Short mmCIF file of N, CA and C in Angstrom, two decimals:
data_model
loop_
_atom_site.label_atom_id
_atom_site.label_comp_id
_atom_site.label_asym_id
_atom_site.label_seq_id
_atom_site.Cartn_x
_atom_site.Cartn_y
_atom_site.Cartn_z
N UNK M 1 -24.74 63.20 -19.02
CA UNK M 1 -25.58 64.37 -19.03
C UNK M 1 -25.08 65.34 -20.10
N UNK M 2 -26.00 66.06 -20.76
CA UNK M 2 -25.08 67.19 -21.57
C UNK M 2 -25.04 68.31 -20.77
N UNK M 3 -24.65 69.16 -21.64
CA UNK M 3 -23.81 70.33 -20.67
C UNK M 3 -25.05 71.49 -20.29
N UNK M 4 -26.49 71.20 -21.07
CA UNK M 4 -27.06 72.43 -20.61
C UNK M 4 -28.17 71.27 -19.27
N UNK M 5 -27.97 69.95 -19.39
CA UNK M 5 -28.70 69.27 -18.39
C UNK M 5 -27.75 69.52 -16.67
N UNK M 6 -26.51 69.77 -17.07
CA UNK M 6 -25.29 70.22 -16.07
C UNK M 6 -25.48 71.55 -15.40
N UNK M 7 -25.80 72.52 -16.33
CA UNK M 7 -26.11 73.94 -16.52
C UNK M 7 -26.82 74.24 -15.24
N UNK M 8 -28.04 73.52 -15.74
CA UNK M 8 -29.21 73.60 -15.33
C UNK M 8 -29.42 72.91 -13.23
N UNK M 9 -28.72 71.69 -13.32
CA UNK M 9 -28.72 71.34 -12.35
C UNK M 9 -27.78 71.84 -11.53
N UNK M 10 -26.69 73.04 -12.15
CA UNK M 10 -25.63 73.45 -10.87
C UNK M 10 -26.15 74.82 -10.63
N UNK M 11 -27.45 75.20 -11.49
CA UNK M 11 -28.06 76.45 -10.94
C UNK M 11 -28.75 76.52 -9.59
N UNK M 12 -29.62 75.28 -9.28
CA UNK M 12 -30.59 74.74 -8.56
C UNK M 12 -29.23 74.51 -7.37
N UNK M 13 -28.73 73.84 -7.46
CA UNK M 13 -27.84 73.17 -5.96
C UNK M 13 -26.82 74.78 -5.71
N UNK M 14 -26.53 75.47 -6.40
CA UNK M 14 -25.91 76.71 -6.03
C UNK M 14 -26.67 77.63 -5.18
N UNK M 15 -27.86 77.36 -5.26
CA UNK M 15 -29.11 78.13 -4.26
C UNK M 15 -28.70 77.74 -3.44
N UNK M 16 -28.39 76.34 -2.93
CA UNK M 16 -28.74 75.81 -1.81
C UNK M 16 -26.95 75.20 -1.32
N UNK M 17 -26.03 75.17 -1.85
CA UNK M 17 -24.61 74.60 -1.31
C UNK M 17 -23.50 75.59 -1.81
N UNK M 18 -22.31 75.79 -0.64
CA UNK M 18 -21.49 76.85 -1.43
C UNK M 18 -20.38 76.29 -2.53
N UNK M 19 -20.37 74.99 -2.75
CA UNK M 19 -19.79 74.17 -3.60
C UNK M 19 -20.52 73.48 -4.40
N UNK M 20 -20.58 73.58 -5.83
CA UNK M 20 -21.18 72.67 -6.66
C UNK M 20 -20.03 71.96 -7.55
N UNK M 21 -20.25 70.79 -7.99
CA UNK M 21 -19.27 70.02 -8.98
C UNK M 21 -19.83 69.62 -9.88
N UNK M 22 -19.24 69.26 -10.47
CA UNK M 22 -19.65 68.23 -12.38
C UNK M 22 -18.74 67.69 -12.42
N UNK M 23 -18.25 66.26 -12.37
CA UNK M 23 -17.07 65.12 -12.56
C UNK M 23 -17.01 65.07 -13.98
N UNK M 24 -15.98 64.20 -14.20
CA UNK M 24 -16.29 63.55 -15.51
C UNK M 24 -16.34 64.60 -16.63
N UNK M 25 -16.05 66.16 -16.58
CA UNK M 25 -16.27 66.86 -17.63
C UNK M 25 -15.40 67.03 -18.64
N UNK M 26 -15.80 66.91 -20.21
CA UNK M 26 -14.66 67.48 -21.15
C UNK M 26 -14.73 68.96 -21.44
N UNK M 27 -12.92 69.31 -21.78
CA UNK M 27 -13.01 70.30 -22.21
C UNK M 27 -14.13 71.15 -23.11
N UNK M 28 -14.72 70.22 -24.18
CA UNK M 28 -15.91 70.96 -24.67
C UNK M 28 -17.13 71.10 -24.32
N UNK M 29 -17.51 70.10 -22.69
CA UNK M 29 -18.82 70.76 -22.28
C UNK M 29 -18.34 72.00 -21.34
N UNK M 30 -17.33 71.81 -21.14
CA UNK M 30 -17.10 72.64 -20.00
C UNK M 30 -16.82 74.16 -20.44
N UNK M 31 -16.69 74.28 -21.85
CA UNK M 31 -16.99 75.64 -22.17
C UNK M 31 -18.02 76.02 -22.47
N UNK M 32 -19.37 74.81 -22.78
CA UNK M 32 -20.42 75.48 -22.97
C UNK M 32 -21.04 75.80 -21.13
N UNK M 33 -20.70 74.84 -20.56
CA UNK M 33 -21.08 75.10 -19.05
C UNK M 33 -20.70 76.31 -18.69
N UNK M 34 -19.41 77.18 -19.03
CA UNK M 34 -18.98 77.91 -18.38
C UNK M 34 -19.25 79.46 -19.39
N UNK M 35 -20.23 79.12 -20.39
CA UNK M 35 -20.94 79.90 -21.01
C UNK M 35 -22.15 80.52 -20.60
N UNK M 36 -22.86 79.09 -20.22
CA UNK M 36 -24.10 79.84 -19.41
C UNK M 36 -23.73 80.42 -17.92
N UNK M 37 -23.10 79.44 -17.49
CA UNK M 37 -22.18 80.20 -15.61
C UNK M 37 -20.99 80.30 -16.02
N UNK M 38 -21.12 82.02 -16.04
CA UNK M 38 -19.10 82.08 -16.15
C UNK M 38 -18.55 82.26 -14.75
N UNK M 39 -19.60 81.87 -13.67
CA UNK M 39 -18.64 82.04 -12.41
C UNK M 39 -17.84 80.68 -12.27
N UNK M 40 -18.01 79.58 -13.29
CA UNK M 40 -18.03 78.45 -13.13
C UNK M 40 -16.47 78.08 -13.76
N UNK M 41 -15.67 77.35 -12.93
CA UNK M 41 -14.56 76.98 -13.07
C UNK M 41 -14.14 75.80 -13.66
N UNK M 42 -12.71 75.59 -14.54
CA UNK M 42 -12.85 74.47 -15.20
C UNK M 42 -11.62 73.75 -14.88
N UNK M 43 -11.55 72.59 -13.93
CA UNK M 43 -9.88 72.45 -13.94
C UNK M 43 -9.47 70.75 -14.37
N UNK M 44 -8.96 71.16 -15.27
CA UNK M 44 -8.97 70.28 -16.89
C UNK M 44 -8.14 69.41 -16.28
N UNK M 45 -7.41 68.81 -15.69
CA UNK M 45 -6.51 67.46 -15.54
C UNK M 45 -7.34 66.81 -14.81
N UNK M 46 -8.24 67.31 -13.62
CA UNK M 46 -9.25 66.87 -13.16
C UNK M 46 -10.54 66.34 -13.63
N UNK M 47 -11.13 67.32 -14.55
CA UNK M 47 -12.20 67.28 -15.52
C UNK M 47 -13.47 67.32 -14.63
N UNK M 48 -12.75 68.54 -13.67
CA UNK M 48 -14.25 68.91 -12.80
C UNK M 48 -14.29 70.19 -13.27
N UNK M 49 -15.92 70.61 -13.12
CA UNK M 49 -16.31 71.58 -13.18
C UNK M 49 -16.71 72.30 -12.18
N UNK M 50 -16.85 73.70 -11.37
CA UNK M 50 -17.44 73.74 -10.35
C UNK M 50 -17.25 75.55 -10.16
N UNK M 51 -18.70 75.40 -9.15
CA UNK M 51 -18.59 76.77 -8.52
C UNK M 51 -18.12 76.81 -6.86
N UNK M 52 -17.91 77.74 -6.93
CA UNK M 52 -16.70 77.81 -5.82
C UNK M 52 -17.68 79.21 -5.23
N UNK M 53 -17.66 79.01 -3.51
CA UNK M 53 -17.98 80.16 -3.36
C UNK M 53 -17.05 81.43 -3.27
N UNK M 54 -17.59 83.08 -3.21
CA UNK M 54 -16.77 84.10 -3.40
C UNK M 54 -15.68 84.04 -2.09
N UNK M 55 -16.41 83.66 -0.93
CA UNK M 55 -15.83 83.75 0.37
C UNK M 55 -14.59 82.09 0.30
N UNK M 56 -13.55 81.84 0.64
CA UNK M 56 -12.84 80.36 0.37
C UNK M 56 -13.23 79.70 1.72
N UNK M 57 -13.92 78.87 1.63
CA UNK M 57 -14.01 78.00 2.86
C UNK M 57 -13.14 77.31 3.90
N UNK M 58 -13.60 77.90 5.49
CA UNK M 58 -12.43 77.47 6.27
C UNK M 58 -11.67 76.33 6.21
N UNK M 59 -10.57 76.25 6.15
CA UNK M 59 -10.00 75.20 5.80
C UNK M 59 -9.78 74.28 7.12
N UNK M 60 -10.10 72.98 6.37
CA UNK M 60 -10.31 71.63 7.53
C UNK M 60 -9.29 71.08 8.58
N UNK M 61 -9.35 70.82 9.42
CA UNK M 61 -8.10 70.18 10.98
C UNK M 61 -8.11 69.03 9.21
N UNK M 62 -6.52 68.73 9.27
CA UNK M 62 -5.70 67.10 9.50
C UNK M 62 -5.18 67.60 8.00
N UNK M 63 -4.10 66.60 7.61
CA UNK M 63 -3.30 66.30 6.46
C UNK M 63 -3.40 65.46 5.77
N UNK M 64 -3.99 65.51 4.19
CA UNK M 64 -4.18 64.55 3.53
C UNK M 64 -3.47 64.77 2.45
N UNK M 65 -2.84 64.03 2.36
CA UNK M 65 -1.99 63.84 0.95
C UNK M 65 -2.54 62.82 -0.67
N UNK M 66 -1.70 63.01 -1.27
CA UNK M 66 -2.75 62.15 -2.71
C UNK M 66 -1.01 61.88 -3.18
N UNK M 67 -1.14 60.55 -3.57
CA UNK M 67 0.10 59.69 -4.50
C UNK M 67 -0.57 58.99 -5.64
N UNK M 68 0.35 58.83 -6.54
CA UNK M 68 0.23 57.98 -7.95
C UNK M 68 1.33 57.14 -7.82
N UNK M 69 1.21 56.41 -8.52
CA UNK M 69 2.05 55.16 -8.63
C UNK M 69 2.71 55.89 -10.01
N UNK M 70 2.22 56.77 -10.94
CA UNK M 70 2.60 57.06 -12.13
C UNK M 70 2.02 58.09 -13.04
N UNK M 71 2.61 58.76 -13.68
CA UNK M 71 1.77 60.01 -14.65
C UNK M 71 0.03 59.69 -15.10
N UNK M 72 0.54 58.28 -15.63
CA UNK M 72 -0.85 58.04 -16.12
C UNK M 72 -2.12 58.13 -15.26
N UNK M 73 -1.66 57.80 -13.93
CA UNK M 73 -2.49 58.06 -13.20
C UNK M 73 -3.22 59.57 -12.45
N UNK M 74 -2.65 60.67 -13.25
CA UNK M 74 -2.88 61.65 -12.41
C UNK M 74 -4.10 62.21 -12.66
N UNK M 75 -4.84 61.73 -13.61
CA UNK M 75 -6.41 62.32 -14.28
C UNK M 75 -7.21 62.17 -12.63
N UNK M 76 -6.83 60.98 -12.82
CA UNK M 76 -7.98 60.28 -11.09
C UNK M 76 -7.82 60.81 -10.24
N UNK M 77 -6.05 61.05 -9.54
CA UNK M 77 -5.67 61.50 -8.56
C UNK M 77 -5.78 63.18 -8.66
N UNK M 78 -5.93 63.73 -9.70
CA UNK M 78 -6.21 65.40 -9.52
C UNK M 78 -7.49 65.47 -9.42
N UNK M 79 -9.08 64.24 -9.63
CA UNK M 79 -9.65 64.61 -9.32
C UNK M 79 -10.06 64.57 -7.54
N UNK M 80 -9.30 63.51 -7.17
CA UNK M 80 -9.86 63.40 -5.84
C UNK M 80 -9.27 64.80 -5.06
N UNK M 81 -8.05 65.31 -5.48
CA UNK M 81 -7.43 66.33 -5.19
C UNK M 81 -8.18 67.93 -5.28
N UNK M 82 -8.60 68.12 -6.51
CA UNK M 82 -9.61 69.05 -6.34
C UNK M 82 -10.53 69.33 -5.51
N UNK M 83 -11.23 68.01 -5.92
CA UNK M 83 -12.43 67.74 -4.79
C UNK M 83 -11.93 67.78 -3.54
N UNK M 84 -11.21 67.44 -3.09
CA UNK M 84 -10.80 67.57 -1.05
C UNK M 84 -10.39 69.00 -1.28
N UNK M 85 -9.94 69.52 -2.21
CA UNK M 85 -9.86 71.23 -1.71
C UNK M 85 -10.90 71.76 -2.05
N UNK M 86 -11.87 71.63 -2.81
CA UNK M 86 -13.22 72.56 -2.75
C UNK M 86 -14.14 72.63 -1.68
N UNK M 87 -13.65 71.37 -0.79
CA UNK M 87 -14.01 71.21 0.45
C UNK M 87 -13.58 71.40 1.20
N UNK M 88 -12.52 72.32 1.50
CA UNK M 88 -11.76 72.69 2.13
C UNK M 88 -10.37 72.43 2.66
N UNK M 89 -10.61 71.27 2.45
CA UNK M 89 -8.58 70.26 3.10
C UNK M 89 -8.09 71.01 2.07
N UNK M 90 -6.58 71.01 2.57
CA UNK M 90 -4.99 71.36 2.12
C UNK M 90 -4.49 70.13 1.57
N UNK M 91 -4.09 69.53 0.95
CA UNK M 91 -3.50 68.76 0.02
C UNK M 91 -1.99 69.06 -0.29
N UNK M 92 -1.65 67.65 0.31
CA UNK M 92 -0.16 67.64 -0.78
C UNK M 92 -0.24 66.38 -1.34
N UNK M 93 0.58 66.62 -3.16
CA UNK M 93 0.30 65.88 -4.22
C UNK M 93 1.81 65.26 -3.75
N UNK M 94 1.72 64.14 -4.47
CA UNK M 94 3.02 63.17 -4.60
C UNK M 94 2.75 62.54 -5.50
N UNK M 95 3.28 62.86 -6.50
CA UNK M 95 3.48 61.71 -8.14
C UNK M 95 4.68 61.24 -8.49
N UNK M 96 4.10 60.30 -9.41
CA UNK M 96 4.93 59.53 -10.03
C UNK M 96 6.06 58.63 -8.94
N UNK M 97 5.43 58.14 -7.91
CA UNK M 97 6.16 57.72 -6.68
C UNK M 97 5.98 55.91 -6.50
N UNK M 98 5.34 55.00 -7.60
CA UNK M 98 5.14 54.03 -8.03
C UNK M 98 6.54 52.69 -7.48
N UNK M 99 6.24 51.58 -7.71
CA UNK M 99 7.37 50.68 -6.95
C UNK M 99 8.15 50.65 -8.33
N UNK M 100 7.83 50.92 -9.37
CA UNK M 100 8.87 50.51 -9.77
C UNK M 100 10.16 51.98 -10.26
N UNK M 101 10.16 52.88 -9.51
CA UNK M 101 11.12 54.14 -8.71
C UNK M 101 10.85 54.09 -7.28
N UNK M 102 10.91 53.12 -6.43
CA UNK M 102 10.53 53.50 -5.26
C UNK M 102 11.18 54.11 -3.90
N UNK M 103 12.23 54.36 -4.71
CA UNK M 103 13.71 55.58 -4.27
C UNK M 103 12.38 57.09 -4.35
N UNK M 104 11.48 57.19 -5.34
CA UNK M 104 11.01 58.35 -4.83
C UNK M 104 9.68 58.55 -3.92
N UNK M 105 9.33 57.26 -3.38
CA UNK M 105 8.41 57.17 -2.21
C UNK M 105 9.34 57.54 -0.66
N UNK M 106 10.36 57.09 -1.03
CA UNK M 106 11.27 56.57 0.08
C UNK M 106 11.68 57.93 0.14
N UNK M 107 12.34 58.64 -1.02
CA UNK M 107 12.76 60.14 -0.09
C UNK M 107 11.65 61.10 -0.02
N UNK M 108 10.05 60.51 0.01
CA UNK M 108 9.36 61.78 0.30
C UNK M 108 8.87 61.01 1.40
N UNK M 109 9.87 60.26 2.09
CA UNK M 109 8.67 59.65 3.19
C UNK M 109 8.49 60.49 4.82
N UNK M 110 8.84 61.56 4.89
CA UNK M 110 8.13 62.48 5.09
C UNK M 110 6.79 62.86 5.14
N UNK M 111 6.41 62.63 3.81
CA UNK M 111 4.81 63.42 3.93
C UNK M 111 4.13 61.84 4.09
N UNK M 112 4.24 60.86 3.32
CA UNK M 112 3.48 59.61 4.49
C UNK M 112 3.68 60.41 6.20
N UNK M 113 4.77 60.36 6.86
CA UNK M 113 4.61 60.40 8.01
C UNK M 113 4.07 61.53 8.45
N UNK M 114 3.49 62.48 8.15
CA UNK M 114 3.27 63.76 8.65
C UNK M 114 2.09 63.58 8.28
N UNK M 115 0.95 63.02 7.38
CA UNK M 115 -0.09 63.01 6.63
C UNK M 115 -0.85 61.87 7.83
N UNK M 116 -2.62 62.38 7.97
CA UNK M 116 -3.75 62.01 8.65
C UNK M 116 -4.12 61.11 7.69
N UNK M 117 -4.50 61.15 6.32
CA UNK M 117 -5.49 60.01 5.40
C UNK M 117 -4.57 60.03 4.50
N UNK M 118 -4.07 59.24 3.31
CA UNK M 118 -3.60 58.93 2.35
C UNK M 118 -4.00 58.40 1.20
N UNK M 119 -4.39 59.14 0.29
CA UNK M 119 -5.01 58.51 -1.03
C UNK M 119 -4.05 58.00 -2.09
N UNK M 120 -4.30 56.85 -2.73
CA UNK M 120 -3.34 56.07 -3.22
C UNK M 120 -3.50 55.66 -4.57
N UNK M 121 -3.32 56.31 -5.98
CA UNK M 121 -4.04 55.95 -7.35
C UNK M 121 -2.90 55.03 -7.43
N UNK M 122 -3.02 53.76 -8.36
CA UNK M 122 -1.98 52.91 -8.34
C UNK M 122 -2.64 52.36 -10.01
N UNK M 123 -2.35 52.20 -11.12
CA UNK M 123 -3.10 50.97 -12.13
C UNK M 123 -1.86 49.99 -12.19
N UNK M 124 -1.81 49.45 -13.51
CA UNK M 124 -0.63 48.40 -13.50
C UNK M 124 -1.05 47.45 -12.40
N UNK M 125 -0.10 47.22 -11.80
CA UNK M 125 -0.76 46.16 -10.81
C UNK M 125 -0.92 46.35 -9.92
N UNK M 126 -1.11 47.60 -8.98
CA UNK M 126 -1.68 48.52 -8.07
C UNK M 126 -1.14 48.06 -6.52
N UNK M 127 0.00 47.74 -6.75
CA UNK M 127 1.37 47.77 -5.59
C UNK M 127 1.26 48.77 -4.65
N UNK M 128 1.20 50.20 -4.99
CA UNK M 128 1.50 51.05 -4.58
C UNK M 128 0.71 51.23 -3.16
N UNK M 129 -0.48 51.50 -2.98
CA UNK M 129 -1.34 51.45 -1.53
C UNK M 129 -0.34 49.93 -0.84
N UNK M 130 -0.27 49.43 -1.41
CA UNK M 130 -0.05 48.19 -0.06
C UNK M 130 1.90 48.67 0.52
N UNK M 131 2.35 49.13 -0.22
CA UNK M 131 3.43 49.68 0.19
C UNK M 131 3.56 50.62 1.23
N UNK M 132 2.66 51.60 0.20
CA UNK M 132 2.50 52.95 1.87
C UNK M 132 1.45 52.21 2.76
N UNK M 133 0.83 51.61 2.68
CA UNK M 133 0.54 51.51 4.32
C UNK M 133 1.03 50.61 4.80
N UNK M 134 1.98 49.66 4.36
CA UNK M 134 2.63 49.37 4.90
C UNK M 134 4.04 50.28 5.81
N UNK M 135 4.10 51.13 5.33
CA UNK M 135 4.89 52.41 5.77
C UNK M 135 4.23 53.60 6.95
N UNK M 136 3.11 53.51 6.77
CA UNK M 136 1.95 54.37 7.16
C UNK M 136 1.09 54.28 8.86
N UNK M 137 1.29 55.02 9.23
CA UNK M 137 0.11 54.53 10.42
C UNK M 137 -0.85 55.44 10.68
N UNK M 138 -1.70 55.52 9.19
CA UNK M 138 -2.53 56.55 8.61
C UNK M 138 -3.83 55.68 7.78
N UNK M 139 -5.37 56.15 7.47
CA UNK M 139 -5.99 55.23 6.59
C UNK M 139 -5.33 55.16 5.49
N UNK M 140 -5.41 54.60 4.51
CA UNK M 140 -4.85 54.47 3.38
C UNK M 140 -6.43 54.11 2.10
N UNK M 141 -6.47 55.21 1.44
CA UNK M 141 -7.83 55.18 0.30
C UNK M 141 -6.81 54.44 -1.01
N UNK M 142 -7.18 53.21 -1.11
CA UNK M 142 -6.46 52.73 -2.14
C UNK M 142 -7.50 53.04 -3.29
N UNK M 143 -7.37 53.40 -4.70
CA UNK M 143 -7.91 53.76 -5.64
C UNK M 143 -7.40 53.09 -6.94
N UNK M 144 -7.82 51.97 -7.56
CA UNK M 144 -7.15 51.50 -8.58
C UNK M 144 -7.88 52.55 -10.06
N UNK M 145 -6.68 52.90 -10.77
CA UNK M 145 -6.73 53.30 -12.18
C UNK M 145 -6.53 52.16 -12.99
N UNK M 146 -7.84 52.64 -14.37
CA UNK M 146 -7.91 51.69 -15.80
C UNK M 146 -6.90 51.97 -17.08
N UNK M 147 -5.47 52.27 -15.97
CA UNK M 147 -4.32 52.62 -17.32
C UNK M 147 -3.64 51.48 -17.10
N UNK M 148 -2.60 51.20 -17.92
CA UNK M 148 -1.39 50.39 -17.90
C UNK M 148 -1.69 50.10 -18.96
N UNK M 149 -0.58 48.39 -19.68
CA UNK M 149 -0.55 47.65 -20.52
C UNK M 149 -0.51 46.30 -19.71
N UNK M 150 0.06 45.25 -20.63
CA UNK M 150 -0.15 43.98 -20.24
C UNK M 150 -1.61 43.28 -20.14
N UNK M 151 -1.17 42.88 -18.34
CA UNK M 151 -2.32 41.86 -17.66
C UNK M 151 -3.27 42.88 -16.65
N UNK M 152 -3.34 44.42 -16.59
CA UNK M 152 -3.78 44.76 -16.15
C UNK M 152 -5.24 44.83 -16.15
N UNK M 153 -5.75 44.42 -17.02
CA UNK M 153 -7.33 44.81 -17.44
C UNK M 153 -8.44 45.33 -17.31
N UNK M 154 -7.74 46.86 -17.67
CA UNK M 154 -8.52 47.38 -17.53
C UNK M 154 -8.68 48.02 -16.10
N UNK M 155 -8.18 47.67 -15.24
CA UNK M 155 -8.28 48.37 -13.61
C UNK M 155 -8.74 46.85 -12.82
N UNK M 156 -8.92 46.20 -13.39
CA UNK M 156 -9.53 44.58 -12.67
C UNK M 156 -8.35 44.51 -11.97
N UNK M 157 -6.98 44.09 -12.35
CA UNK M 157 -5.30 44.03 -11.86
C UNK M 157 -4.77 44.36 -10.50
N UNK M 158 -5.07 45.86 -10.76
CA UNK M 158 -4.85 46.86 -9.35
C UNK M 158 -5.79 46.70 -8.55
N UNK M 159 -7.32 46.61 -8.83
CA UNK M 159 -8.54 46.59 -7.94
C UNK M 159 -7.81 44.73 -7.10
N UNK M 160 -8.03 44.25 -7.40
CA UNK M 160 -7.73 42.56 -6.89
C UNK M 160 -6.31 42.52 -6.05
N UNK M 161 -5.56 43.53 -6.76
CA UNK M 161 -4.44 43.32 -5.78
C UNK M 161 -4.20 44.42 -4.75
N UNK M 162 -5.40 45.23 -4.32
CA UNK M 162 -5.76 45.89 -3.48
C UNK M 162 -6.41 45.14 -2.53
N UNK M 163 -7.50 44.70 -3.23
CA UNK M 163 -8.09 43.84 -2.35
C UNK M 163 -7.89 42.65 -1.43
N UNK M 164 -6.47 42.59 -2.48
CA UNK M 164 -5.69 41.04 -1.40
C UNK M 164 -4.75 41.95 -0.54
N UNK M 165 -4.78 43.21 -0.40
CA UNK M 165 -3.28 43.22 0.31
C UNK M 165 -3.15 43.11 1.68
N UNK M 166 -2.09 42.78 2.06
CA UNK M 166 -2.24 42.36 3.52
C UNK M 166 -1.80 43.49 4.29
N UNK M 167 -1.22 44.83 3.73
CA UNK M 167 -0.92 45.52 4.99
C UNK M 167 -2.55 45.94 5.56
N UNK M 168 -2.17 46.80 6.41
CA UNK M 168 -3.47 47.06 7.55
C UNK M 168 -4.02 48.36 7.00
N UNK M 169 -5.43 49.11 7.25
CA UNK M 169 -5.07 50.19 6.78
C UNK M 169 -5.88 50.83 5.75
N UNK M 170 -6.10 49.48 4.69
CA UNK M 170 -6.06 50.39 3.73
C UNK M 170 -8.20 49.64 3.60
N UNK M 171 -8.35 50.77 2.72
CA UNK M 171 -9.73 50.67 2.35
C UNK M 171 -10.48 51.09 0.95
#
């Protein structure tokens, strides 16, 4: 979409919802977006755009947390992160917590155990969800990212070895 087809359609749903979004945005539509709506917010690691209402919406029962397997992955994982707080959940982030440091899954394992849903960005070969829920007695949102090198391809890698994993859990 371009940015005044964006414009245009977060005028219309702002009538009617106290949250509007735009995924997927770059820094340069998102200043023309936030030209025509300057109530309109831009939060760039995410690459959402959105209006937010004036009042902050009650915030939701349960604990959801968001992990990466790795930096590269945090574009994906800040967006799902945004998004569950414009909707109200509390969020705690956990990065760069991947198997291959998995000394730093292990000393935050804490927030696995204290956490209701668990979102899981993993690329490379997307290990990471089948670990925590294997750890977990929580859903587990496995999410494969299209970063790495090698045999990953592209996100095919992590998606397949999500899909085979055998802990319980995950979806």
């Amino acid at each position: 979409k371009t940015a005044m087809q964006i414009v245009e359609i977060m005028k219309v749903m702002e009538a009617r919802h106290p949250v509007v979004m735009a995924t997927r945005v770059s820094a340069e539509k998102s200043a023309e977006i936030q030209a025509a709506l300057p109530q309109a917010t831009y939060f760039e690691m995410a690459r959402i755009c959105a209006i937010q209402p004036s009042v902050p919406l009650a915030i939701r029962p349960g604990k959801l947390s968001i992990l990466t397997a790795g930096t590269a992955d945090l574009p994906v994982a800040e967006e799902a992160a945004v998004t569950a707080e414009l909707c109200g959940f509390q969020v705690t982030r956990l990065w760069d917590v991947g198997v291959a440091g998995i000394h730093r899954l292990l000393s935050n394992r804490h927030v696995v155990d204290q956490s209701d849903v668990l979102i899981v960005a993993a690329g490379m070969e997307g290990a990471l969800p089948s670990v925590v829920a294997g750890l977990a007695d929580c859903p587990v949102v496995a999410v494969p990212t299209s970063v790495g090198y090698g045999a990953s391809f592209n996100g095919l890698a992590p998606l397949l070895t999500m899909l085979n994993s055998c802990a319980t859990g995950i979806g």
